[in-house]
Coordinates of C-alpha atoms and ligand atoms in Angstrom, one line a residue:
M1 CA -52.3 -89.3 -9.3
H2 CA -50.7 -87.8 -12.4
S3 CA -50.8 -84.2 -13.3
Q4 CA -53.8 -82.0 -12.8
Y5 CA -56.1 -83.2 -15.6
A6 CA -58.8 -84.9 -13.6
Q7 CA -61.4 -82.2 -14.3
I8 CA -60.7 -81.9 -18.0
M9 CA -61.9 -84.1 -20.8
A10 CA -60.1 -82.6 -23.7
G11 CA -60.6 -84.4 -26.8
L12 CA -62.7 -86.8 -28.9
Y13 CA -60.7 -88.3 -31.8
I14 CA -62.6 -90.2 -34.5
H15 CA -60.5 -92.2 -36.9
I16 CA -61.8 -92.5 -40.5
P17 CA -59.6 -95.1 -42.2
F18 CA -60.7 -94.6 -45.8
C19 CA -58.6 -93.2 -48.6
K20 CA -59.5 -92.9 -52.3
S21 CA -55.9 -94.0 -53.1
R22 CA -52.8 -94.7 -51.2
C23 CA -49.8 -92.3 -51.1
I24 CA -46.4 -94.0 -51.5
Y25 CA -44.9 -92.8 -48.2
C26 CA -47.8 -93.5 -45.9
N27 CA -47.9 -96.1 -43.2
F28 CA -51.1 -95.0 -41.5
Y29 CA -53.8 -97.5 -41.2
S30 CA -56.4 -97.0 -44.0
T31 CA -58.2 -98.8 -46.8
T32 CA -59.5 -98.0 -50.2
H33 CA -62.6 -100.2 -49.7
A34 CA -65.2 -97.4 -49.7
D35 CA -68.1 -99.9 -49.7
M36 CA -67.5 -100.5 -46.0
R37 CA -68.0 -96.8 -45.0
Q38 CA -71.6 -97.0 -43.9
R39 CA -71.2 -100.1 -41.7
Y40 CA -68.1 -98.4 -40.2
V41 CA -70.0 -95.2 -39.4
D42 CA -72.7 -97.2 -37.8
A43 CA -70.1 -99.0 -35.7
L44 CA -68.5 -95.7 -34.7
C45 CA -71.9 -94.5 -33.4
R46 CA -72.3 -97.8 -31.5
E47 CA -68.9 -97.5 -30.0
M48 CA -69.7 -93.9 -28.9
E49 CA -72.7 -95.2 -27.0
M50 CA -70.7 -98.1 -25.5
R51 CA -67.9 -95.9 -24.4
C52 CA -70.2 -93.5 -22.5
P53 CA -71.3 -95.6 -19.6
L54 CA -71.1 -92.7 -17.2
P55 CA -73.8 -90.0 -17.1
S56 CA -72.9 -87.2 -19.6
S57 CA -72.7 -84.8 -16.6
A58 CA -69.6 -86.7 -15.5
F59 CA -67.5 -85.7 -18.5
G60 CA -69.7 -84.6 -21.4
K61 CA -69.5 -80.9 -20.7
E62 CA -65.7 -81.0 -20.5
L63 CA -65.4 -82.3 -24.1
E64 CA -63.4 -79.4 -25.6
T65 CA -62.2 -80.6 -29.0
I66 CA -63.3 -83.0 -31.7
Y67 CA -60.9 -84.2 -34.3
L68 CA -61.8 -86.3 -37.4
G69 CA -58.6 -87.8 -38.6
G70 CA -57.6 -90.5 -41.0
G71 CA -57.2 -91.8 -43.4
T72 CA -59.2 -89.2 -45.2
P73 CA -62.3 -88.1 -43.3
S74 CA -63.5 -86.1 -46.3
Q75 CA -64.1 -89.5 -48.0
L76 CA -67.3 -89.7 -45.9
T77 CA -70.5 -88.5 -47.5
I78 CA -72.3 -85.5 -45.9
P79 CA -75.1 -87.8 -44.7
Q80 CA -72.5 -90.0 -43.0
L81 CA -70.9 -86.9 -41.3
K82 CA -74.3 -85.7 -40.2
Q83 CA -75.0 -89.1 -38.7
L84 CA -71.7 -88.9 -36.7
F85 CA -72.5 -85.4 -35.5
L86 CA -76.0 -86.4 -34.5
Y87 CA -74.5 -89.1 -32.2
I88 CA -71.8 -86.8 -30.8
N89 CA -74.6 -84.4 -29.8
K90 CA -76.6 -87.2 -28.4
V91 CA -73.8 -88.8 -26.4
Y92 CA -72.1 -85.5 -25.3
P93 CA -75.1 -83.2 -25.0
H94 CA -73.4 -80.7 -22.7
S95 CA -70.3 -80.1 -24.9
S96 CA -69.8 -76.4 -25.2
L97 CA -70.4 -75.2 -28.7
H98 CA -68.5 -72.0 -28.0
T99 CA -65.2 -73.3 -26.7
R100 CA -64.5 -76.4 -28.7
E101 CA -62.3 -76.8 -31.7
F102 CA -63.9 -79.0 -34.3
T103 CA -61.3 -80.2 -36.9
I104 CA -61.6 -82.4 -40.0
E105 CA -58.6 -83.6 -42.0
M106 CA -59.3 -83.2 -45.8
N107 CA -57.6 -83.9 -49.1
P108 CA -57.6 -80.6 -51.1
D109 CA -59.4 -82.2 -54.0
D110 CA -62.3 -83.1 -51.8
V111 CA -63.0 -79.5 -50.9
T112 CA -65.9 -78.8 -53.3
A113 CA -68.0 -75.7 -52.7
P114 CA -71.1 -77.8 -51.5
Y115 CA -68.9 -80.0 -49.3
A116 CA -67.3 -76.9 -47.7
K117 CA -70.7 -75.4 -47.1
A118 CA -72.0 -78.5 -45.5
L119 CA -69.0 -78.7 -43.2
S120 CA -69.5 -75.2 -41.9
Q121 CA -73.2 -75.9 -41.3
L122 CA -72.2 -78.9 -39.2
G123 CA -70.2 -76.7 -36.9
I124 CA -66.7 -77.7 -38.1
N125 CA -64.5 -74.7 -37.5
R126 CA -61.0 -76.0 -38.4
V127 CA -59.7 -77.8 -41.5
S128 CA -56.4 -79.6 -41.8
M129 CA -55.2 -80.3 -45.3
G130 CA -52.2 -82.3 -46.6
A131 CA -50.7 -79.9 -49.1
Q132 CA -47.2 -81.5 -48.8
T133 CA -45.6 -79.6 -51.6
F134 CA -46.5 -77.1 -54.3
D135 CA -44.5 -78.9 -57.0
N136 CA -46.9 -80.9 -59.1
E137 CA -44.2 -83.4 -60.2
R138 CA -43.4 -84.2 -56.6
L139 CA -47.1 -84.5 -55.8
H140 CA -47.3 -87.0 -58.6
F141 CA -44.3 -88.9 -57.3
L142 CA -46.0 -89.1 -53.9
H143 CA -49.2 -90.4 -55.5
R144 CA -51.1 -87.5 -54.0
R145 CA -54.5 -87.0 -55.7
H146 CA -54.4 -83.2 -55.8
T147 CA -52.4 -80.5 -57.6
S148 CA -50.9 -77.4 -56.1
E149 CA -53.5 -75.3 -57.7
Q150 CA -56.2 -77.3 -55.9
V151 CA -54.7 -76.3 -52.5
A152 CA -55.3 -72.6 -53.2
E153 CA -58.8 -73.3 -54.5
A154 CA -59.6 -75.3 -51.4
V155 CA -58.4 -72.5 -49.1
S156 CA -60.6 -70.0 -51.0
R157 CA -63.6 -72.3 -50.8
L158 CA -63.2 -72.8 -47.1
R159 CA -62.8 -69.1 -46.5
A160 CA -65.9 -68.4 -48.6
V161 CA -68.0 -70.5 -46.1
G162 CA -66.5 -68.8 -43.1
I163 CA -63.9 -71.4 -42.0
Q164 CA -61.2 -69.1 -40.5
N165 CA -58.9 -71.7 -39.0
I166 CA -57.0 -73.7 -41.7
S167 CA -53.9 -75.8 -41.3
I168 CA -51.7 -77.3 -44.0
D169 CA -49.1 -80.0 -43.9
L170 CA -45.8 -79.6 -45.7
M171 CA -43.0 -82.1 -46.5
Y172 CA -39.3 -81.6 -47.2
G173 CA -36.5 -84.0 -47.9
F174 CA -37.6 -85.3 -51.3
P175 CA -35.1 -87.0 -53.6
N176 CA -32.9 -84.3 -55.3
E177 CA -34.7 -81.4 -53.5
T178 CA -32.6 -78.3 -53.2
I179 CA -32.8 -75.6 -50.6
E180 CA -34.2 -73.3 -53.3
D181 CA -37.0 -75.8 -54.0
W182 CA -37.9 -75.9 -50.4
Q183 CA -37.9 -72.1 -50.2
R184 CA -40.4 -71.9 -53.0
D185 CA -42.7 -74.3 -51.1
I186 CA -42.4 -72.3 -47.9
D187 CA -43.2 -69.1 -49.9
A188 CA -46.2 -70.7 -51.6
A189 CA -47.5 -71.9 -48.2
L190 CA -47.0 -68.4 -46.7
A191 CA -48.9 -66.9 -49.7
L192 CA -52.0 -68.8 -48.6
N193 CA -52.0 -67.0 -45.3
V194 CA -53.3 -70.0 -43.4
E195 CA -53.4 -70.0 -39.6
H196 CA -51.4 -73.1 -39.0
I197 CA -48.6 -75.0 -40.7
S198 CA -47.1 -78.4 -39.9
A199 CA -43.9 -79.5 -41.6
Y200 CA -42.2 -82.9 -41.6
C201 CA -39.2 -84.4 -43.2
L202 CA -40.2 -87.2 -45.6
M203 CA -39.5 -90.5 -43.8
I204 CA -39.0 -93.8 -45.5
E205 CA -41.1 -96.2 -43.5
E206 CA -40.4 -99.9 -44.0
G207 CA -42.9 -101.7 -46.1
T208 CA -44.3 -98.7 -47.8
P209 CA -44.1 -98.3 -51.7
L210 CA -41.6 -95.6 -51.2
W211 CA -39.4 -98.0 -49.3
K212 CA -39.6 -100.5 -52.1
W213 CA -39.0 -97.7 -54.6
K214 CA -35.8 -96.8 -52.8
K215 CA -34.7 -100.5 -52.8
V216 CA -35.1 -100.6 -56.6
N217 CA -33.6 -97.2 -57.3
G218 CA -30.6 -97.5 -55.0
E219 CA -29.6 -95.6 -51.9
W220 CA -31.1 -92.3 -51.3
A221 CA -30.4 -90.8 -48.0
M222 CA -31.2 -87.2 -47.1
D223 CA -28.0 -85.3 -46.5
E224 CA -28.1 -84.4 -42.8
E225 CA -26.6 -81.0 -43.3
L226 CA -29.2 -80.1 -46.0
E227 CA -32.0 -81.4 -43.8
R228 CA -30.7 -79.1 -41.0
Q229 CA -30.6 -76.2 -43.4
M230 CA -34.1 -76.8 -44.5
Y231 CA -35.4 -77.0 -41.0
E232 CA -33.5 -73.7 -40.1
L233 CA -35.0 -72.0 -43.2
L234 CA -38.5 -73.2 -42.2
I235 CA -38.1 -71.8 -38.7
D236 CA -36.6 -68.5 -39.9
K237 CA -39.2 -67.8 -42.5
L238 CA -42.3 -68.9 -40.6
T239 CA -41.3 -67.0 -37.4
A240 CA -40.5 -63.9 -39.4
A241 CA -44.0 -64.1 -40.9
G242 CA -45.5 -64.1 -37.5
Y243 CA -46.0 -67.8 -36.8
E244 CA -45.2 -69.1 -33.3
H245 CA -43.0 -72.2 -33.4
Y246 CA -44.9 -74.0 -30.6
E247 CA -44.0 -77.6 -31.3
I248 CA -41.0 -79.2 -33.1
S249 CA -43.0 -79.6 -36.3
N250 CA -45.9 -77.1 -35.8
F251 CA -46.3 -73.4 -36.3
A252 CA -49.3 -71.2 -35.6
K253 CA -50.4 -67.7 -35.8
P254 CA -51.1 -66.3 -32.3
G255 CA -54.3 -67.8 -31.0
Y256 CA -54.3 -70.7 -33.5
R257 CA -52.3 -73.5 -31.9
S258 CA -54.0 -76.8 -32.3
R259 CA -55.9 -77.3 -29.1
H260 CA -56.6 -80.9 -29.8
N261 CA -53.0 -81.9 -30.6
S262 CA -51.8 -79.8 -27.7
S263 CA -53.8 -82.1 -25.4
Y264 CA -51.5 -85.0 -26.6
W265 CA -48.4 -83.0 -25.6
H266 CA -49.8 -81.7 -22.3
D267 CA -51.1 -84.9 -20.6
I268 CA -54.8 -84.2 -21.1
P269 CA -57.2 -87.1 -21.6
Y270 CA -58.7 -88.0 -24.9
I271 CA -61.0 -90.7 -26.1
G272 CA -60.4 -92.3 -29.5
L273 CA -63.1 -94.0 -31.5
G274 CA -62.7 -96.3 -34.5
A275 CA -60.2 -98.8 -35.9
A276 CA -56.6 -98.2 -34.7
A277 CA -57.7 -95.3 -32.5
H278 CA -56.0 -94.7 -29.2
S279 CA -57.5 -93.4 -25.9
Y280 CA -55.8 -92.0 -22.8
M281 CA -57.7 -91.3 -19.7
P282 CA -58.1 -91.9 -16.0
V283 CA -59.0 -95.5 -15.3
D284 CA -62.3 -94.4 -13.8
Y285 CA -63.3 -92.9 -17.1
A286 CA -61.9 -95.6 -19.4
G287 CA -65.1 -97.6 -19.4
S288 CA -63.3 -100.5 -17.7
V289 CA -63.8 -101.6 -14.2
P290 CA -60.9 -100.3 -12.1
A291 CA -59.3 -102.6 -9.7
A292 CA -58.6 -101.0 -6.3
S293 CA -54.8 -101.0 -7.1
T294 CA -55.3 -99.0 -10.3
A295 CA -57.7 -96.4 -9.0
G296 CA -56.3 -93.0 -9.7
S297 CA -54.1 -94.4 -12.5
T298 CA -54.1 -93.7 -16.2
S299 CA -55.1 -96.1 -18.9
R300 CA -53.9 -96.2 -22.5
S301 CA -56.0 -98.3 -24.8
W302 CA -56.0 -98.9 -28.6
N303 CA -58.6 -100.4 -30.8
V304 CA -57.7 -103.2 -33.3
A305 CA -56.2 -101.9 -36.5
D306 CA -58.5 -103.9 -38.7
I307 CA -61.7 -102.5 -40.1
R308 CA -63.6 -105.7 -40.5
Q309 CA -62.6 -107.0 -37.1
Y310 CA -63.5 -103.6 -35.6
I311 CA -66.9 -103.6 -37.2
D312 CA -67.7 -107.3 -36.5
T313 CA -66.7 -106.9 -32.8
I314 CA -68.6 -103.7 -32.2
E315 CA -71.7 -105.2 -33.9
Q316 CA -71.5 -107.9 -31.3
G317 CA -71.5 -105.3 -28.5
E318 CA -67.9 -105.5 -27.6
R319 CA -64.9 -103.2 -28.0
P320 CA -62.0 -104.8 -29.8
C321 CA -59.1 -103.2 -27.9
E322 CA -56.1 -103.8 -25.7
E323 CA -55.4 -101.7 -22.7
E324 CA -52.5 -101.0 -20.4
I325 CA -52.4 -99.2 -17.1
I326 CA -49.6 -96.7 -17.2
D327 CA -47.2 -96.9 -14.2
E328 CA -45.4 -93.8 -12.8
D329 CA -42.1 -94.4 -14.7
T330 CA -43.9 -94.9 -18.0
H331 CA -45.9 -91.8 -17.4
Y332 CA -42.7 -89.9 -16.7
N333 CA -41.2 -91.1 -20.0
D334 CA -44.3 -90.1 -21.8
R335 CA -44.1 -86.6 -20.4
I336 CA -40.5 -86.3 -21.6
T337 CA -41.3 -87.4 -25.1
T338 CA -44.4 -85.2 -25.4
A339 CA -44.1 -82.0 -23.4
L340 CA -40.5 -81.5 -24.4
R341 CA -41.6 -81.3 -28.0
T342 CA -43.4 -78.0 -27.2
S343 CA -42.1 -74.5 -26.7
D344 CA -44.0 -74.5 -23.4
G345 CA -41.8 -77.4 -22.3
L346 CA -42.2 -79.6 -19.3
D347 CA -43.6 -78.2 -16.1
L348 CA -41.4 -79.9 -13.5
T349 CA -44.0 -79.3 -10.7
T350 CA -46.2 -81.9 -12.3
L351 CA -43.5 -84.6 -11.7
S352 CA -43.1 -86.6 -8.5
D353 CA -40.1 -85.6 -6.4
N354 CA -38.1 -88.6 -7.5
H355 CA -38.8 -88.0 -11.2
R356 CA -38.1 -84.3 -10.9
R357 CA -34.7 -85.0 -9.3
Y358 CA -33.9 -87.7 -11.9
C359 CA -34.9 -85.3 -14.8
L360 CA -32.9 -82.4 -13.5
R361 CA -29.8 -84.6 -12.9
E362 CA -29.9 -86.0 -16.5
A363 CA -30.8 -82.6 -18.0
Q364 CA -27.9 -80.7 -16.5
R365 CA -25.3 -81.5 -19.1
Y366 CA -27.7 -80.4 -21.9
I367 CA -28.5 -77.2 -20.0
N368 CA -24.8 -76.6 -19.8
D369 CA -24.4 -77.3 -23.5
G370 CA -27.2 -74.9 -24.4
Q371 CA -29.6 -77.6 -25.7
L372 CA -32.1 -77.3 -22.9
K373 CA -33.1 -74.3 -20.8
L374 CA -34.7 -74.1 -17.4
A375 CA -36.9 -71.1 -16.8
G376 CA -38.5 -71.3 -13.4
N377 CA -40.0 -74.7 -13.3
R378 CA -40.2 -75.2 -17.0
L379 CA -37.7 -77.3 -18.9
S380 CA -37.6 -76.8 -22.7
L381 CA -35.5 -77.3 -25.8
T382 CA -33.5 -74.4 -27.0
R383 CA -33.2 -73.8 -30.8
K384 CA -29.9 -75.6 -30.7
G385 CA -31.6 -78.5 -28.9
L386 CA -34.3 -78.8 -31.5
F387 CA -31.9 -80.4 -33.9
V388 CA -30.9 -83.1 -31.5
S389 CA -34.3 -83.4 -29.8
D390 CA -34.6 -87.2 -30.2
Y391 CA -31.2 -87.7 -28.6
V392 CA -31.9 -85.3 -25.7
M393 CA -35.3 -86.8 -25.0
S394 CA -34.0 -90.3 -25.1
S395 CA -31.2 -89.4 -22.6
L396 CA -33.8 -88.1 -20.1
I397 CA -36.1 -91.1 -20.2
M398 CA -35.9 -93.9 -17.5
V399 CA -34.8 -97.3 -18.6
D400 CA -35.2 -100.5 -16.6
Ligands
LIG501 S1 -54.4 -89.6 -48.0 FE1 -53.3 -89.5 -46.0 S2 -53.8 -91.4 -44.9 FE2 -54.4 -91.7 -47.0 S3 -52.7 -92.7 -48.0 FE3 -52.4 -90.5 -48.3 S4 -51.1 -89.8 -46.6 FE4 -52.0 -91.8 -46.0

């Protein structure tokens, strides 16, 4: 049996793969074909029912967080969101309204006053918005639909309807961006006084329009030293402003860490609905029939990343997914690449004796070098280790 999650059903993730337009850096699965939205929402409701073969008392009351991600969930109409929430309440009737975190990802330009009001009436208590940068030229370059002014307007509108948990995403590492440019973006983000900030270096994913742009416009590689300085500045400024740096790319005011995303890093089960959505849960809860040899194991499954195929298959009463049973070594590797991302680190008592010994043996040189620290049974990255986190984590995983 893996770590002590058996009694917790942490998260419900619902993927909404629609975008009004595509951003040039994005390689997430989504489509601009809005005409399929209603059939898709109907299919999501059907999948919810199909994936709940156990009595709700078996896990319904432990559903702690709900996360509508995308894509752009704010591309759904309010009646479509209402339909989803009706089904959530029908399928998980015992979910606690008091403890759960209910997040929707939005584009700032979708936050109209009526839409914000409707969200709060539906019980959504957290909004995550892709601000990315407050430089309108760079937003235009990224093919984002919004302007920097719209981010501030969106925050005001959400506050006005009582949403007190707002997260924004930022990006750094644009072509020709200077440290002063980045400082202005951080200052603009701090001025919004939001509860949570995520920040990522702009990545060039193969096949995206940005990747093609780079091919045409010649080499553009982020200077490693500048990237490091930008990350240092981010940490310094946000922690000085009272944010906890609780995951490599995530910062939160005290009490506002993302509960849903934390479940991914702390080995807590979640169920994912919709095209391309992933699920992670004990085999007994996965909706599959466990073989005796897999009882007590964990299953990871993922739905097909194709909206039409997803809808067609669900309409025929089947779930279009692949599934793998996670063996102990894979589970150990997953723990290394998730828990070590967090300031809480990896609780070594959750590992088997063999894996704990292996982990400590491999970690020792990084502890000696000051890139990892061991406090009691918790192993975590130091600030020095944050800059080489991929390298450290890859050194700790088990290979065949
Ligand atoms: S809105 Fe989000 S999901 Fe859609 S293309 Fe842009 S970055 Fe990707």
